[in-house]
Coordinates of C-alpha atoms in Angstrom, one line a residue:
Chain A
M1 CA 86.5 103.0 56.5
T2 CA 87.8 104.8 59.6
S3 CA 91.0 102.4 59.1
V4 CA 91.7 103.6 55.3
L5 CA 91.0 107.5 56.3
L6 CA 93.5 107.2 58.9
A7 CA 95.4 105.4 56.7
R8 CA 95.7 107.9 54.1
H9 CA 95.4 110.8 57.0
P10 CA 97.3 109.8 60.0
I11 CA 96.9 111.7 63.5
E12 CA 99.6 114.1 63.7
R13 CA 98.7 116.5 66.7
G14 CA 97.0 116.7 69.6
V15 CA 96.8 113.0 70.1
G16 CA 95.6 112.9 73.6
S17 CA 93.1 115.2 73.5
I18 CA 91.5 113.5 70.6
L19 CA 91.8 110.5 72.6
F20 CA 89.3 111.7 75.2
R21 CA 86.8 113.4 72.1
T22 CA 86.7 110.4 70.4
I23 CA 86.0 108.1 73.9
F24 CA 83.4 111.1 74.9
V25 CA 81.9 110.5 71.3
S26 CA 81.8 106.9 71.4
G27 CA 79.6 107.3 74.5
V28 CA 77.3 109.7 73.2
A29 CA 76.9 107.7 70.1
T30 CA 75.7 105.0 73.1
I31 CA 73.1 106.5 74.5
V32 CA 71.6 107.7 71.4
F33 CA 71.4 104.3 70.3
A34 CA 70.1 103.4 73.5
L35 CA 67.3 105.9 73.2
S36 CA 66.7 105.8 69.4
R37 CA 63.8 103.5 67.7
H38 CA 64.3 104.3 64.3
L39 CA 66.4 102.0 62.5
F40 CA 68.4 104.4 60.5
L41 CA 69.6 106.7 63.5
S42 CA 70.3 103.6 65.1
L43 CA 72.6 102.9 62.6
A44 CA 74.1 106.1 62.3
A45 CA 74.5 105.8 66.3
L46 CA 76.3 102.9 65.7
A47 CA 78.7 104.0 62.7
V48 CA 79.7 106.9 64.5
L49 CA 80.3 104.6 67.2
G50 CA 82.4 102.1 65.3
A51 CA 84.2 105.1 64.4
A52 CA 85.6 107.0 67.4
D53 CA 86.2 103.7 68.7
V54 CA 88.6 102.6 66.2
T55 CA 90.1 106.0 66.2
S56 CA 90.9 105.7 70.2
V57 CA 92.1 102.2 69.4
V58 CA 94.4 103.4 66.8
I59 CA 95.8 106.2 69.7
R60 CA 95.8 103.8 72.5
S61 CA 97.7 101.2 71.3
T62 CA 99.9 103.2 68.9
L63 CA 100.9 104.9 72.6
V64 CA 101.5 101.8 74.3
Q65 CA 103.9 100.8 71.8
M66 CA 105.5 104.0 71.2
R67 CA 106.1 105.3 74.7
T68 CA 107.7 101.6 76.4
P69 CA 111.2 100.8 75.9
D70 CA 112.1 98.2 73.1
P71 CA 113.2 95.8 75.8
M72 CA 109.8 96.3 77.6
R73 CA 108.1 96.1 74.3
G74 CA 106.7 92.1 74.7
R75 CA 105.7 92.5 78.5
V76 CA 104.0 95.4 78.1
S77 CA 102.1 94.1 74.9
A78 CA 101.2 91.1 76.9
V79 CA 100.1 92.6 80.2
H80 CA 97.5 95.3 76.9
S81 CA 96.3 92.3 75.0
L82 CA 95.6 90.8 78.4
F83 CA 93.7 94.1 79.4
T84 CA 91.7 94.6 76.1
G85 CA 90.8 91.0 76.0
T86 CA 90.0 90.0 79.2
S87 CA 87.7 93.8 78.8
N88 CA 85.7 92.5 75.9
Q89 CA 84.4 89.6 77.3
L90 CA 84.0 91.2 80.9
G91 CA 82.0 93.9 78.9
E92 CA 79.8 91.4 77.0
F93 CA 79.0 90.1 80.6
E94 CA 78.2 93.4 82.3
S95 CA 76.0 94.8 79.1
G96 CA 74.1 91.2 80.0
L97 CA 73.9 91.4 83.8
T98 CA 72.3 94.9 83.7
A99 CA 70.2 94.0 81.1
A100 CA 69.2 91.1 83.1
L101 CA 68.4 93.7 85.8
F102 CA 66.9 96.8 84.5
G103 CA 66.3 95.8 80.9
A104 CA 68.2 96.1 77.4
V105 CA 67.6 100.2 77.0
P106 CA 68.8 100.9 80.1
S107 CA 71.7 98.3 80.1
V108 CA 73.0 100.6 76.7
L109 CA 72.7 103.3 78.6
I110 CA 74.0 102.8 81.5
G111 CA 77.1 101.6 79.0
G112 CA 77.1 105.0 77.2
I113 CA 76.7 107.5 80.5
G114 CA 79.7 105.4 81.9
T115 CA 82.0 105.6 79.2
I116 CA 81.3 109.2 79.0
A117 CA 82.0 109.6 82.9
V118 CA 85.6 107.5 82.5
A119 CA 86.6 110.0 80.0
V120 CA 86.1 112.8 82.2
L121 CA 87.5 111.5 85.3
W122 CA 90.7 109.8 83.1
R123 CA 91.2 113.4 81.5
S124 CA 91.5 114.7 85.4
L125 CA 93.6 111.7 87.1
F126 CA 96.0 111.6 84.3
P127 CA 96.5 114.4 82.9
E128 CA 99.7 113.5 81.7
L129 CA 97.5 111.6 79.0
R130 CA 95.6 114.7 78.0
R131 CA 98.7 116.6 76.9
I132 CA 100.0 114.1 74.6
N133 CA 100.5 116.4 71.5
F134 CA 102.6 113.3 69.2
L135 CA 102.1 109.4 69.1
E136 CA 106.4 109.1 68.8
R137 CA 107.7 110.9 71.8
Chain B
M1 CA 132.1 99.8 63.0
P2 CA 131.6 100.1 59.2
P3 CA 133.3 103.0 57.4
K4 CA 131.6 106.1 57.2
S5 CA 132.2 108.7 54.2
L6 CA 131.6 112.7 54.3
T7 CA 129.5 114.4 52.4
P8 CA 130.8 117.7 50.2
D9 CA 128.6 119.9 52.7
A10 CA 130.3 118.3 55.9
Q11 CA 133.6 118.1 54.3
D12 CA 132.7 122.2 53.5
A13 CA 131.8 122.8 57.3
L14 CA 134.7 120.9 59.0
L15 CA 137.0 123.4 56.9
R16 CA 135.0 126.6 57.9
Y17 CA 134.3 125.8 61.7
S18 CA 137.6 127.4 63.1
W19 CA 138.4 125.0 65.9
P20 CA 138.9 126.7 69.1
G21 CA 139.1 123.4 70.9
N22 CA 142.1 122.2 68.5
V23 CA 142.5 118.7 67.1
R24 CA 140.8 117.4 70.2
E25 CA 137.9 118.9 69.5
L26 CA 138.0 117.6 66.1
S27 CA 138.7 114.1 67.7
N28 CA 135.6 114.6 69.8
V29 CA 133.3 115.6 67.0
M30 CA 134.4 112.9 65.1
E31 CA 134.0 110.1 67.8
R32 CA 130.4 111.1 68.5
V33 CA 129.4 111.2 64.9
A34 CA 131.2 107.9 64.5
L35 CA 128.9 106.2 67.6
I36 CA 126.0 108.1 67.8
D37 CA 124.8 108.3 63.8
D38 CA 124.0 104.7 62.5
D39 CA 124.0 106.6 58.9
P40 CA 127.1 105.3 57.0
I41 CA 126.5 108.8 55.1
V42 CA 127.8 111.7 57.6
D43 CA 126.5 115.3 56.7
A44 CA 126.9 118.9 58.2
A45 CA 123.9 118.5 60.2
S46 CA 125.1 115.2 61.6
L47 CA 128.6 116.6 62.6
G48 CA 126.3 119.9 64.7
L49 CA 129.3 122.6 64.3
A50 CA 128.0 126.2 64.9
E51 CA 127.7 128.2 61.8
P52 CA 130.9 130.8 61.3
S53 CA 128.7 134.0 61.9
T54 CA 127.8 132.3 65.4
P55 CA 130.9 130.3 66.6
T56 CA 130.5 128.6 69.6
H57 CA 133.7 129.6 71.2
Q58 CA 133.7 128.7 74.5
L59 CA 136.8 129.9 75.9
T60 CA 136.1 133.6 74.7
H61 CA 131.9 133.6 75.1
P62 CA 129.9 131.9 77.9
P63 CA 127.0 130.1 76.8
A64 CA 123.8 132.0 76.5
P65 CA 121.5 129.9 78.6
V66 CA 121.6 130.4 82.2
P67 CA 120.9 127.3 84.3
L68 CA 117.7 127.7 86.0
G69 CA 119.3 127.1 89.3
D70 CA 121.4 130.6 88.7
A71 CA 118.1 132.7 87.9
I72 CA 115.8 131.4 90.8
G73 CA 118.9 131.4 93.1
A74 CA 119.9 135.3 91.9
V75 CA 116.1 136.7 92.7
V76 CA 115.7 134.9 95.4
R77 CA 119.0 136.8 96.8
E78 CA 117.6 140.4 95.4
R79 CA 114.0 139.7 97.2
L80 CA 116.4 138.6 100.5
L81 CA 118.9 141.6 100.5
E82 CA 116.2 143.9 99.8
A83 CA 114.4 143.2 102.3
L84 CA 117.0 143.1 104.9
R85 CA 118.3 146.2 103.8
S86 CA 115.1 147.9 103.9
T87 CA 114.8 146.7 107.8
R88 CA 118.5 147.5 108.5
W89 CA 119.1 143.7 109.1
N90 CA 116.6 143.1 111.4
I91 CA 116.3 139.6 111.1
S92 CA 112.8 139.2 112.5
R93 CA 111.1 142.3 110.4
A94 CA 113.0 141.3 107.3
A95 CA 110.8 137.4 108.0
T96 CA 107.7 139.1 108.8
L97 CA 108.2 141.2 105.5
L98 CA 109.6 138.4 103.6
G99 CA 106.2 135.6 105.2
M100 CA 109.0 133.5 106.1
P101 CA 109.9 132.1 109.4
R102 CA 112.8 133.4 110.9
N103 CA 114.9 130.4 110.9
T104 CA 114.4 130.2 107.3
L105 CA 115.9 133.5 106.8
R106 CA 118.7 132.9 108.5
Y107 CA 119.0 129.2 107.1
Q108 CA 118.3 131.4 103.4
I109 CA 121.3 133.9 104.7
E110 CA 123.1 131.2 105.5
K111 CA 122.8 129.8 102.2
H112 CA 123.4 132.8 100.0
R113 CA 125.9 133.9 102.1
L114 CA 124.9 137.3 102.9
R115 CA 126.8 140.1 104.9
P116 CA 125.5 143.7 105.8
D117 CA 127.9 145.1 103.4
D118 CA 127.4 143.2 100.4
T119 CA 126.3 145.0 98.0
T120 CA 126.1 143.6 94.2
A121 CA 127.8 140.2 93.7
P122 CA 126.5 137.2 95.0
A123 CA 129.7 135.6 96.8
Q124 CA 131.9 132.8 94.5
A125 CA 130.7 129.4 95.9
A126 CA 132.8 126.8 94.6
D127 CA 130.4 123.9 96.5
T128 CA 126.8 123.8 96.0
D129 CA 123.6 122.2 97.1
M130 CA 123.1 121.4 93.7
G131 CA 122.9 117.6 95.2
T132 CA 124.8 114.9 96.9
P133 CA 128.0 116.5 98.0
T134 CA 131.2 115.3 96.8
P135 CA 134.0 113.8 98.4
A136 CA 136.2 116.1 97.5
A137 CA 134.4 119.2 97.7
D138 CA 135.8 120.2 100.8
A139 CA 139.3 119.9 99.2
G140 CA 140.0 123.7 99.1
P141 CA 140.6 126.1 96.5
V142 CA 141.9 124.2 93.4
S143 CA 144.3 125.9 90.7
L144 CA 142.8 124.8 87.5
G145 CA 145.0 126.3 84.8
E146 CA 143.1 129.3 83.1
R147 CA 142.1 127.6 80.1
S148 CA 140.4 124.5 81.7
A149 CA 139.0 126.6 84.6
F150 CA 137.4 129.1 82.3
L151 CA 135.6 126.3 80.0
I152 CA 134.7 124.5 83.0
G153 CA 133.4 127.7 84.7
A154 CA 131.2 128.4 81.5
A155 CA 130.1 124.6 81.2
V156 CA 129.1 124.5 84.6
G157 CA 127.8 128.3 84.9
A158 CA 125.9 127.7 88.3
F159 CA 129.4 127.3 90.4
S160 CA 129.7 131.0 90.1
A161 CA 127.0 131.7 91.9
P162 CA 125.2 130.2 94.5
A163 CA 122.1 127.9 93.0
A164 CA 119.1 127.8 94.6
S165 CA 117.5 124.2 95.5
L166 CA 114.3 123.8 92.6
T167 CA 111.9 121.5 93.6
S168 CA 108.3 121.3 91.2
E169 CA 106.6 122.7 94.6
D170 CA 109.1 125.6 95.0
A171 CA 107.4 127.4 92.3
E172 CA 104.5 128.8 93.9
P173 CA 106.0 130.3 96.8
I174 CA 108.9 132.1 94.9
D175 CA 106.4 133.4 92.8
R176 CA 104.4 134.5 96.0
D177 CA 107.5 136.4 97.0
A178 CA 108.4 137.9 93.5
P179 CA 105.6 138.7 91.7
A180 CA 108.1 139.6 88.3
V181 CA 109.1 136.0 88.4
V182 CA 107.5 134.2 85.6
L183 CA 106.5 130.6 87.3
P184 CA 108.7 127.6 85.7
R185 CA 107.2 125.0 83.4
W186 CA 107.4 122.1 84.1
E187 CA 107.0 118.8 82.1
R188 CA 107.7 114.7 82.5
R189 CA 110.7 113.2 80.9
H190 CA 113.4 110.6 81.4
V191 CA 116.6 111.8 81.7
A192 CA 120.1 110.1 82.3
L193 CA 122.4 111.0 85.0
L194 CA 126.2 110.0 85.1
R195 CA 128.6 110.4 87.4
A196 CA 132.4 109.6 86.5
A197 CA 134.9 109.7 89.4
L198 CA 138.6 110.2 88.6
V199 CA 140.2 107.9 91.2
Q200 CA 143.7 107.9 92.9
P201 CA 144.9 111.2 90.6
S202 CA 148.4 111.5 90.8
E203 CA 149.6 114.5 93.2
N204 CA 149.9 117.0 89.9
F205 CA 146.8 115.7 88.5
V206 CA 145.1 119.6 89.7
A207 CA 148.1 121.5 89.7
D208 CA 148.8 120.5 86.0
G209 CA 145.6 122.1 85.1
G210 CA 143.2 119.5 85.4
Q211 CA 143.1 117.8 82.2
G212 CA 141.7 114.7 83.2
L213 CA 138.6 116.7 84.4
Q214 CA 138.9 119.0 81.7
M215 CA 138.4 115.8 79.5
L216 CA 135.6 114.4 81.4
V217 CA 134.0 117.7 80.6
E218 CA 134.4 117.6 77.0
K219 CA 133.2 114.4 76.7
V220 CA 130.0 114.7 78.3
Q221 CA 128.8 117.9 76.3
S222 CA 130.4 116.4 73.4
F223 CA 127.6 113.6 73.7
G224 CA 125.1 116.5 74.7
G225 CA 125.1 116.4 77.9
R226 CA 124.8 119.0 80.5
L227 CA 127.3 119.6 83.6
E228 CA 124.9 119.1 87.0
E229 CA 128.2 119.0 89.2
L230 CA 131.7 119.5 89.7
S231 CA 134.2 118.7 92.0
P232 CA 137.9 118.3 91.6
T233 CA 137.7 114.6 91.4
G234 CA 135.0 114.0 89.1
V235 CA 131.5 115.1 87.6
V236 CA 127.9 114.8 87.4
A237 CA 126.1 115.2 83.5
A238 CA 122.8 115.0 82.8
F239 CA 121.6 113.8 79.3
G240 CA 117.8 114.8 78.1
L241 CA 117.0 118.0 79.6
E242 CA 116.1 118.5 76.4
P243 CA 114.0 116.8 73.9
I244 CA 115.7 113.6 72.9
E245 CA 115.1 110.3 72.4
D246 CA 118.1 108.5 73.3
A247 CA 119.3 110.5 75.9
P248 CA 120.8 107.2 78.0
T249 CA 122.4 105.9 75.1
R250 CA 123.9 109.0 74.6
A251 CA 125.0 108.4 78.7
G252 CA 126.3 105.1 78.0
L253 CA 128.3 106.2 75.0
A254 CA 129.9 109.1 76.8
A255 CA 131.1 106.9 79.7
M256 CA 132.3 104.8 77.2
A257 CA 134.4 107.7 75.9
I258 CA 135.6 108.6 79.1
Q259 CA 136.7 105.0 80.3
K260 CA 138.6 104.9 76.6
A261 CA 140.2 108.5 76.9
T262 CA 141.3 107.4 80.4
Q263 CA 142.8 104.5 79.1
H264 CA 144.6 106.1 76.1
A265 CA 145.8 108.3 78.5
Q266 CA 147.5 105.9 80.8
R267 CA 148.9 104.5 77.7
L268 CA 150.4 107.4 76.3
D269 CA 151.5 109.5 79.8
G270 CA 152.1 106.2 82.0
E271 CA 149.0 108.5 84.1
R272 CA 147.6 106.4 86.5
I273 CA 144.9 108.4 86.3
T274 CA 141.2 105.9 87.0
V275 CA 138.0 106.5 86.4
T276 CA 134.9 104.4 87.7
I277 CA 131.7 105.6 86.1
G278 CA 127.7 105.1 87.1
V279 CA 124.7 105.6 84.5
H280 CA 121.0 105.9 85.9
T281 CA 118.0 107.0 84.5
T282 CA 115.0 108.8 86.4
Q283 CA 111.6 110.2 85.3
T284 CA 111.8 113.6 86.2
M285 CA 110.3 117.2 86.1
I286 CA 112.5 119.1 84.0
G287 CA 111.7 122.5 85.0
R288 CA 111.6 125.8 82.2
I289 CA 112.2 129.4 82.8
A290 CA 113.2 132.2 80.6
G291 CA 115.9 130.1 78.4
A292 CA 116.9 128.2 81.6
V293 CA 116.4 124.2 82.2
A294 CA 116.0 122.2 85.2
I295 CA 116.0 119.5 87.1
D296 CA 113.8 118.8 90.4
E297 CA 116.1 118.8 92.8
S298 CA 114.5 116.0 94.7
V299 CA 114.9 113.7 92.3
K300 CA 118.0 115.0 91.6
R301 CA 119.2 114.3 95.0
Q302 CA 117.8 110.6 94.9
A303 CA 119.5 109.5 91.6
C304 CA 122.8 111.0 93.1
G305 CA 122.4 109.2 95.8
V306 CA 121.6 106.2 93.2
L307 CA 124.9 107.2 91.2
D308 CA 126.8 107.4 94.2
E309 CA 126.3 104.3 95.2
L310 CA 127.1 102.7 92.2
V311 CA 130.4 104.7 92.3
D312 CA 131.4 103.5 95.6
R313 CA 130.8 99.9 94.2
A314 CA 132.6 99.9 91.0
P315 CA 136.0 98.5 90.7
L316 CA 138.5 100.7 88.7
D317 CA 138.0 101.3 85.2
T318 CA 134.6 99.9 85.2
I319 CA 130.9 101.8 84.1
L320 CA 128.3 100.5 86.6
V321 CA 124.3 100.8 85.2
S322 CA 121.3 100.9 87.6
H323 CA 118.5 98.4 87.6
A324 CA 116.7 101.4 86.0
A325 CA 118.8 102.6 82.9
A326 CA 119.3 98.9 82.1
P327 CA 116.5 98.2 79.9
F328 CA 117.0 101.5 77.8
L329 CA 120.4 100.4 77.5
E330 CA 120.6 96.9 76.4
R331 CA 119.8 97.1 73.0
R332 CA 123.1 99.1 71.9
F333 CA 125.4 98.1 75.1
D334 CA 127.0 94.7 76.4
L335 CA 125.2 94.4 80.1
V336 CA 126.6 91.8 82.4
P337 CA 124.6 91.3 85.5
L338 CA 126.0 91.7 88.9
A339 CA 125.0 90.2 92.4
V340 CA 122.2 92.6 94.2
A341 CA 123.9 94.5 96.7
G342 CA 124.1 97.7 98.7
E343 CA 121.2 99.7 100.3
S344 CA 118.6 99.6 97.4
N345 CA 118.6 95.9 97.2
Q346 CA 118.7 96.4 93.0
R347 CA 120.5 94.3 90.7
T348 CA 123.1 96.5 88.9
Y349 CA 124.9 95.4 85.2
R350 CA 128.2 96.5 83.9
L351 CA 128.7 98.2 80.8
T352 CA 131.1 96.3 78.9
V353 CA 130.9 96.5 74.9
L354 CA 129.1 99.1 72.3
T355 CA 127.5 95.6 69.9
T356 CA 126.7 98.3 67.2
L357 CA 131.1 97.8 67.3
I358 CA 131.3 94.3 66.8
R359 CA 130.9 94.1 63.0
G360 CA 127.9 91.8 62.1
A361 CA 127.3 90.9 65.5
A362 CA 123.8 90.2 65.9
V363 CA 122.5 92.3 68.4
A364 CA 122.9 91.7 72.4
R365 CA 120.8 90.2 74.7
L366 CA 120.5 91.0 78.1
R367 CA 122.0 87.9 80.3
E368 CA 119.7 88.3 83.2
P369 CA 118.6 84.6 84.8
V370 CA 114.6 84.6 84.3
T371 CA 113.2 85.0 87.7
L372 CA 109.7 85.4 89.0
E373 CA 111.1 89.7 89.8
S374 CA 112.0 89.6 85.8
V375 CA 108.6 88.0 84.8
F376 CA 106.7 90.4 86.5
F377 CA 108.8 93.3 85.8
G378 CA 106.0 94.4 83.0
I379 CA 103.6 95.3 85.0
G380 CA 105.4 97.0 87.9
F381 CA 107.2 99.1 84.8
I382 CA 103.3 99.9 83.6
R383 CA 102.6 101.0 86.8
N384 CA 105.0 102.8 87.4
T385 CA 104.4 104.8 83.8
R386 CA 101.6 106.7 84.7
V387 CA 101.0 107.2 80.6
L388 CA 101.0 103.4 80.4
L389 CA 99.0 102.8 83.2
G390 CA 96.2 105.5 82.1
I391 CA 96.1 104.0 78.4
M392 CA 95.8 101.0 79.1
S393 CA 92.8 101.4 82.4
L394 CA 91.1 103.8 80.0
D395 CA 91.6 101.1 77.4
L396 CA 89.7 98.3 80.1
F397 CA 86.7 100.8 81.0
A398 CA 86.2 102.0 77.8
V399 CA 85.7 98.6 76.3
L400 CA 84.1 97.2 79.2
L401 CA 81.3 100.0 79.4
G402 CA 80.9 99.6 75.4
G403 CA 79.6 96.4 75.1
A404 CA 76.4 97.3 73.8
T405 CA 77.3 95.3 70.6
A406 CA 76.0 92.1 72.6
L407 CA 72.8 93.0 73.3
L408 CA 72.5 94.1 69.5
P409 CA 69.6 90.9 68.8
I410 CA 67.6 91.8 71.4
F411 CA 67.5 95.5 69.9
A412 CA 66.7 94.5 66.7
R413 CA 63.8 92.0 67.3
D414 CA 62.5 94.1 70.6
I415 CA 63.0 97.2 70.4
L416 CA 63.4 98.3 66.4
G417 CA 61.1 95.4 65.3
T418 CA 63.1 94.7 62.1
G419 CA 63.8 91.2 62.7
P420 CA 67.1 89.1 61.3
W421 CA 67.8 91.6 58.6
G422 CA 67.5 94.4 60.6
L423 CA 70.4 92.5 63.0
G424 CA 72.5 92.1 60.3
V425 CA 72.4 95.8 58.8
L426 CA 73.2 96.7 62.3
R427 CA 76.4 94.9 62.4
S428 CA 77.9 95.6 59.3
A429 CA 77.2 99.8 60.0
R430 CA 79.2 99.4 62.9
R431 CA 81.9 96.8 61.4
R432 CA 81.8 99.5 57.8
S433 CA 83.0 102.9 60.1
G434 CA 85.1 100.9 62.5
R435 CA 85.9 97.3 64.7
S436 CA 83.2 94.9 65.9

């Protein structure tokens, strides 16, 4: 649904700001999901998490393509896919490990808090990302 | 190259424009449109000619934007003079007043050529500290023809007044000294720099009005470049100070146009003007203040060092491209890799031909041998491009920490107590709104 919406209404301005906001929202939705004991609240949290996630993925992957010169695009895309591919598996390993150590709820909670922390940290470490206005250079 | 046709509004624009630069200006405009614009239909906007009410008569009106170096330099100079006059040229007291060491003040006095009897106008300075000095900088007074001298003077601007070195670190001290000055706004951008050096010019080259030099200036401006340095035997120009996507391509096209023009002059007049050209790209901070634009001075000096090395190595009548510029140029130009040499120990390339000029030719690929360096070049590129580094590392951690979906079965069974159907609903909830 989010993908359809983004296709109909593409992000035109304030790309950097939206990127950090969507990651922040992902973190908050993850925390809500971790703490929820009601099925419908969990469903809503997961829906928000998915929408925010797909938006930030669209922005990130588009930026990687658009900010790379043509001759470098293949090599940069290869490195990017290596990052995202491995981080998926590593993420599941991290969840399993923390769940074994602290339990399922603290594991997801740590993931949500960590996501927010990463968004805040990266916002200050990479101010040029925050200032990106358009997807195209 | 496929033929292009002019739309009626383009024809109107050509007829209405007053052509202060005569047929040479027309030739430059046509050359630029033919090389830059891929569209076979050329409209008035592509020609980029000024409206009749606001003609770009460089010969009668100097360009409006003032180079940032001038703007800052003038303010600094005024502040120095003010302090020196108020202390009757007592260096120690003036230095205390300005909040700078005495040696720094002496250096500033020397740099701005301040004298006790100096009243208003900045001293005329032919050489500046805007970059690496050129070999011909000490060549003494140059008697350029009046027309070309004015054109070049108007184009460079900075050469009529002492220019201040400007780095992104300079902004705050300048602001402390002169509260009225607005701080420059800095933005990071890829800039292409071109250095063209006229080699072994004829003896009457300077005396005849510097036509070769004038040609360099016109070609650079025609492709949207801005002169950064000027000497009797060459120029350094920057492309991409304004937000354009194809700054390296424009620099490459300007280089080819210069090379073609010198070869044409050799054929017509038997003039032995030869030119060697270097093209380099760099990521730099661009400062903007009061309509003026400037490159971070320290980055520009480094880039000029690379350009000097390229031009020194280049055989006569060739264009050399730096390792950094090659990826941006290989799509439109044929680049021939040369042996690694020089202080930088980086591979350089010889730009030979514009591939789009070859009818039906496939896009030429860079004939670079596959080496360990070229394989890992992508990683180095990401490491040096902060936007890409930021996005990819953010991607890595955001995905890594968002691995909650792996625990959905535990949540469905033990925490929400829903069983298998609940797990299905939970999984679909995320998939319906986003990815799994």
